[in-house]
XYZ file of C-alpha atoms in Angstrom:
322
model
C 0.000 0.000 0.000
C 2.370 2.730 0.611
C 4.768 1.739 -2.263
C 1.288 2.275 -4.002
C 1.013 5.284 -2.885
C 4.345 6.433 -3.915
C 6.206 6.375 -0.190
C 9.534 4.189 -1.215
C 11.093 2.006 1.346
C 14.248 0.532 2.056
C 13.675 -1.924 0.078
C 12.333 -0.489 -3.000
C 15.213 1.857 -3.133
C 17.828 -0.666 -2.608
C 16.400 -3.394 -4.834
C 16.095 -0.447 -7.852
C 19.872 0.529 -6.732
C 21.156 -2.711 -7.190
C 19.314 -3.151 -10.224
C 20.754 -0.064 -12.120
C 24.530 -0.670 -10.869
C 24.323 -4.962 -11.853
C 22.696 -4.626 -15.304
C 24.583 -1.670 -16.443
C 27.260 -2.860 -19.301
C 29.684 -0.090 -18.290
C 30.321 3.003 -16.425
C 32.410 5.913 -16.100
C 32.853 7.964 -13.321
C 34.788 11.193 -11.970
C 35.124 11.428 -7.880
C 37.078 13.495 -5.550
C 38.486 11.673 -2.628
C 40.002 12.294 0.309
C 41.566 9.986 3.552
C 42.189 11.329 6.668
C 45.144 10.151 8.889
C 45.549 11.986 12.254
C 46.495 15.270 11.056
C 46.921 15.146 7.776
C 44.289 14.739 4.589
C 45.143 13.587 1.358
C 43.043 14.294 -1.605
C 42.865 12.110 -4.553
C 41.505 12.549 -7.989
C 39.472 9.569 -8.989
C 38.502 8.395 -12.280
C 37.025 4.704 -12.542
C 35.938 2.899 -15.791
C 34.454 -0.265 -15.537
C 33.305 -3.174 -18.283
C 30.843 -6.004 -17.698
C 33.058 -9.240 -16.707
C 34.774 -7.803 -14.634
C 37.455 -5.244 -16.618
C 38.164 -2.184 -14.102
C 40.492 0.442 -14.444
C 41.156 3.083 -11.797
C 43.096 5.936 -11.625
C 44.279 7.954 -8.603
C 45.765 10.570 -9.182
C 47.650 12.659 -6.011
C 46.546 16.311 -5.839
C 49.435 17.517 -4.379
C 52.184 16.355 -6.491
C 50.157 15.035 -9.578
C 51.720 11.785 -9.242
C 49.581 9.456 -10.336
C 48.780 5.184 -10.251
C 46.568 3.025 -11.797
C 44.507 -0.346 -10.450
C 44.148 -2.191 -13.422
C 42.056 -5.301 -13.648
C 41.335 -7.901 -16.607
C 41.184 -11.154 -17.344
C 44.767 -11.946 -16.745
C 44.892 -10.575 -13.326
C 45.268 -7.514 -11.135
C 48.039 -4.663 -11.694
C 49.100 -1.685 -9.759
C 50.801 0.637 -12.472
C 53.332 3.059 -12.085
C 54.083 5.201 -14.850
C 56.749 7.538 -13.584
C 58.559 4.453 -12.408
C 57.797 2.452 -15.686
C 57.062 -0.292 -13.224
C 53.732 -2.554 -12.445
C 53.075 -4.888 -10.571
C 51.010 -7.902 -10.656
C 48.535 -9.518 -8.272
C 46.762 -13.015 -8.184
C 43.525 -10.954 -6.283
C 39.910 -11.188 -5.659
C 40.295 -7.136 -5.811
C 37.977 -5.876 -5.308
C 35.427 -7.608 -4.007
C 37.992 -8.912 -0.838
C 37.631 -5.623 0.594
C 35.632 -2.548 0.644
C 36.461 -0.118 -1.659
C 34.168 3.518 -1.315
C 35.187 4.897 -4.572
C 33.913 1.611 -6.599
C 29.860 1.227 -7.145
C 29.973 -2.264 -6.787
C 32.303 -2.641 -3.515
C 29.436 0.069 -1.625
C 26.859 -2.098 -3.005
C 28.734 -5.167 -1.771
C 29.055 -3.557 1.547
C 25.260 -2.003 1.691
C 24.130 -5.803 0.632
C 26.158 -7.776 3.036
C 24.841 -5.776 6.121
C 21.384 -7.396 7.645
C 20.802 -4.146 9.573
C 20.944 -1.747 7.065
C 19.288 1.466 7.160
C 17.745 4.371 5.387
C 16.495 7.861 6.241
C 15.526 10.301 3.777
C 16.997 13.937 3.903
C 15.752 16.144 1.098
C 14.797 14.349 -2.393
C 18.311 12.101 -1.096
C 18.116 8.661 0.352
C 20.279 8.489 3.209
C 21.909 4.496 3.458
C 24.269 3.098 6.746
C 25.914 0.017 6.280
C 29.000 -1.601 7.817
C 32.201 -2.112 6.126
C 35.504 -4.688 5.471
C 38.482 -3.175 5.460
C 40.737 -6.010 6.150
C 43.971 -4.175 7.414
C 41.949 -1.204 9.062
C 39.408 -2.717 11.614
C 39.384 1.119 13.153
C 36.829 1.319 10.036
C 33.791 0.106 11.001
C 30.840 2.006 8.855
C 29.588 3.938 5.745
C 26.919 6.751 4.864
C 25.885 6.592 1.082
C 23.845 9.595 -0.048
C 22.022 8.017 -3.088
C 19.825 10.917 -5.125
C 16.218 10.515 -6.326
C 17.896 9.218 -9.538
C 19.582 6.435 -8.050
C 23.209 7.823 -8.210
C 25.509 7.390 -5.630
C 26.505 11.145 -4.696
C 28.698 10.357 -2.059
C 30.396 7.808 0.710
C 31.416 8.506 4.055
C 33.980 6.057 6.149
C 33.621 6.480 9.521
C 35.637 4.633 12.530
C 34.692 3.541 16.271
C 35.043 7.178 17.487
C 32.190 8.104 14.228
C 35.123 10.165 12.784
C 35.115 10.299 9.330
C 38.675 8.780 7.991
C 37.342 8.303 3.892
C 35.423 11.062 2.285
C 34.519 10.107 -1.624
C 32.158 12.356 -3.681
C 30.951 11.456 -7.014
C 31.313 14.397 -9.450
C 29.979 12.656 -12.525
C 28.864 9.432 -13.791
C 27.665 7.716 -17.059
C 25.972 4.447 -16.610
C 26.234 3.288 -20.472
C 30.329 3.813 -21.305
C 31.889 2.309 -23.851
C 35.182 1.220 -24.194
C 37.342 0.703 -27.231
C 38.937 -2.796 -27.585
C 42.234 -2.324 -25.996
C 41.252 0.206 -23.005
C 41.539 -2.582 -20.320
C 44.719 -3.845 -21.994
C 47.834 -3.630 -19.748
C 50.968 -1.969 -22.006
C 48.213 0.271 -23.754
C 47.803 1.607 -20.654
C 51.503 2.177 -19.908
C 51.967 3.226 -23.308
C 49.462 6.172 -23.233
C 50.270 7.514 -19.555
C 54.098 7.523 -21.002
C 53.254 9.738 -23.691
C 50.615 11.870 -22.132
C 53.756 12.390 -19.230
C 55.877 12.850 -22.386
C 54.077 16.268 -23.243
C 53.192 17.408 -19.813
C 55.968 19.718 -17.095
C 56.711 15.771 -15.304
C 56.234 16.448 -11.762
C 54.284 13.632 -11.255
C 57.176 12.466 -8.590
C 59.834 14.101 -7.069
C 63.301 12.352 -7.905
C 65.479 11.376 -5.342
C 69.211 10.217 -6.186
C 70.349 9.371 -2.887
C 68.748 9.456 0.886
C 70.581 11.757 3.248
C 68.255 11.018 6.197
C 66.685 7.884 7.374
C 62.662 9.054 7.361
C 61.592 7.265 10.544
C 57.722 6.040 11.580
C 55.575 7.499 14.454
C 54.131 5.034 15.685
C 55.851 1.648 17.000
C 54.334 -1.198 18.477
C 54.927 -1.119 22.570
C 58.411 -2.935 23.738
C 59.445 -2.169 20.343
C 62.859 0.457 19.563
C 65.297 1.074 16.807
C 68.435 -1.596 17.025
C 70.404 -0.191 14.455
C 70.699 1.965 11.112
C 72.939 1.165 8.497
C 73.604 2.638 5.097
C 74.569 1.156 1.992
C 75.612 1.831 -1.237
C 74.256 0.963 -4.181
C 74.944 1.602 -7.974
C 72.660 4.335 -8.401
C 71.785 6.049 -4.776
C 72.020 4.611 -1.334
C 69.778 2.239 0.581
C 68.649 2.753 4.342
C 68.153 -0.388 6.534
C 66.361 0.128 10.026
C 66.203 -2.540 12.148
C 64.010 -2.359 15.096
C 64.043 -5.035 17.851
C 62.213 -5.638 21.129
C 58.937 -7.144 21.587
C 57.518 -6.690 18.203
C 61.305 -6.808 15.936
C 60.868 -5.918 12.203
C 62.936 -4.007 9.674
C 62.390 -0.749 7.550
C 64.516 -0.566 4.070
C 64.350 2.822 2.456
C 65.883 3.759 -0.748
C 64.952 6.085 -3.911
C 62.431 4.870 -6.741
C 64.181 5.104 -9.565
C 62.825 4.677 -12.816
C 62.751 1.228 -14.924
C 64.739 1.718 -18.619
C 62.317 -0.838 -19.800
C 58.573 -1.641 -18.837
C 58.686 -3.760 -15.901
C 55.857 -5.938 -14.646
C 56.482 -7.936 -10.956
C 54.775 -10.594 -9.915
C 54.050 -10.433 -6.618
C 51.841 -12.011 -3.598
C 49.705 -10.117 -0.996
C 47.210 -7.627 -1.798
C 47.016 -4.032 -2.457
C 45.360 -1.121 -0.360
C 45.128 2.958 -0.611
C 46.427 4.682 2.373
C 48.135 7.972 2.798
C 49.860 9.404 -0.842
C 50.229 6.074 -2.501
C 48.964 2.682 -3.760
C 50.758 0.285 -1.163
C 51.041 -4.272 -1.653
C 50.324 -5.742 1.611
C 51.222 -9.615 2.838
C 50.803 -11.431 5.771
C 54.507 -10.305 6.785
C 55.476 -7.070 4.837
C 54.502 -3.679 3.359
C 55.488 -2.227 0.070
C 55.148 1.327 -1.111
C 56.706 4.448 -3.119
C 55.690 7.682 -1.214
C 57.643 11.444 -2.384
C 60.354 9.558 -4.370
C 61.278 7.434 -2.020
C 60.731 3.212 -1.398
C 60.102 2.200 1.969
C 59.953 -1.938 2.777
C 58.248 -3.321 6.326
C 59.059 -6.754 6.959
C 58.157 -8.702 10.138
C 57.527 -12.431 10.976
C 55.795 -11.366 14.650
C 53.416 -8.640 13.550
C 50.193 -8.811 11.807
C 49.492 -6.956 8.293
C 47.004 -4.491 10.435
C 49.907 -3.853 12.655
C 52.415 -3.366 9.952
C 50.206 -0.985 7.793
C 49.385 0.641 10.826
C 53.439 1.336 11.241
C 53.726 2.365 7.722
C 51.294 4.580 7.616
C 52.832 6.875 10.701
C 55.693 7.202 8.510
C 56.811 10.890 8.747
C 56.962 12.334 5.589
C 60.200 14.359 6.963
C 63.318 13.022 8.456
C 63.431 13.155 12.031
């Protein structure tokens, strides 16, 4: 009776939601994000294509320095590219449906789906939705606010942790729910190819180049029990390399040194996963943390911590030596 009489509930507007986003044959979309940690914000801007059976391609690109990276999925797997470094690297994944993911319509979806007590107010001609979340290496992250608008676009997601601050901030600036794609848009060196090119004709400062490492850059936070053993420098053929080993309770090691860029297009297999935190695109394992932040490399390994407590250390990274 009162979907009769026009009133929509949860339901309706869910079920016509998912309906839209799981028949559509493509989409493009432009989105502004930004991720909080402690003090400081970084802003991100998002563009994400996607292709029936599964073909994504997402780019994020750093407002701050321009330096941008691209999630690439298709059928032969899962790759993190990195233009400036003429480097990619390739995952095995279930990305991204193994964790959430605000700036993807499908992962919110997931996310909105998966919750049994999920809710919806109405504010405006907007449908208000509150789900939980999954964000594997983050359990801080516990919920999401999805302002959906009377014609069923997603307008924006809000992450929020415990303390209902928000950490993620995503809003969508456009969308077109019937893209199309030309043959080779999903394909992996077409997609090297064309960022080279497009860097080719632009200033390049996408990153900031680093030929050697004068100062260790040291991490915030450390696990308690836990101090720095010893620092140790060495040379290499093109820069230096940093080694930090930390010992205690919770040992594990910290290896800094300069991304440099590949002569030739490299593509490394590798195992773990990836996630977004802070300025860059990082691959997380069960026992390490990988990532290229202002130029420079940084490596976590440990055997006794978890990959929550690892990305939690590499995240507190100071982005100046200390």
């Amino acid at each position: 009776c009162l979907t009769g009489c026009g009133k929509e509930t949860k339901k309706t507007v869910f079920d016509k939601l998912s309906d839209k986003i799981e028949k559509t044959n493509g989409y493009k979309l432009e989105a502004e994000m930004e991720l909080i940690n402690n003090e400081d914000s970084y802003k991100y801007d998002v563009t994400v294509s996607y292709e029936k059976n599964d073909n994504f391609r997402v780019s994020l690109r750093n407002q701050s320095n321009n330096h941008e990276q691209i999630i690439l999925k298709n059928d032969d797997g899962v790759y993190v590219l990195t233009p400036t470094l003429n480097k990619s690297f390739k995952f095995q994944s279930k990305w991204p449906y193994n964790n959430s993911q605000s700036y993807l319509y499908q992962s919110v979806l997931e996310d909105m789906k998966n919750d049994k007590n999920l809710t919806m107010s109405k504010k405006g001609s907007n449908y208000i939705f509150t789900s939980t979340v999954n964000y594997k290496n983050n359990a801080s992250l516990t919920h999401q606010e999805v302002v959906v608008d009377k014609n069923l676009n997603i307008k924006k997601v809000t992450v929020y942790d415990t303390d209902e601050n928000a950490q993620i901030k995503v809003s969508f600036n456009s969308i077109d729910m019937n893209a199309k794609f030309d043959d080779d848009y999903f394909v992996l060196e077409q997609n090297m190819q064309t960022i080279s090119n497009e860097e080719d004709t632009t200033s390049r400062n996408t990153m900031q180049e680093i030929s050697d490492l004068e100062e260790a850059v040291y991490p915030m936070y450390l696990p308690e029990g836990t101090y720095l053993e010893t620092k140790k420098t060495v040379d290499l053929d093109e820069g230096s390399r940093i080694i930090l080993t930390f010992a205690g309770e919770t040992p594990f090691m910290l290896v800094e040194e300069p991304a440099l860029k590949e002569d030739e297009m490299l593509v490394i297999p590798t195992s773990g996963d990836l996630d977004l935190f802070r300025d860059s695109v990082a691959i997380v394992d069960e026992t390490s943390v990988n990532f290229v932040s202002d130029g420079v490399e940084y490596y976590l390994v440990s055997s006794d911590m978890s990959s929550e407590e690892l990305v939690n250390v590499a995240k507190s990274i100071s982005v100046m030596p200390v």
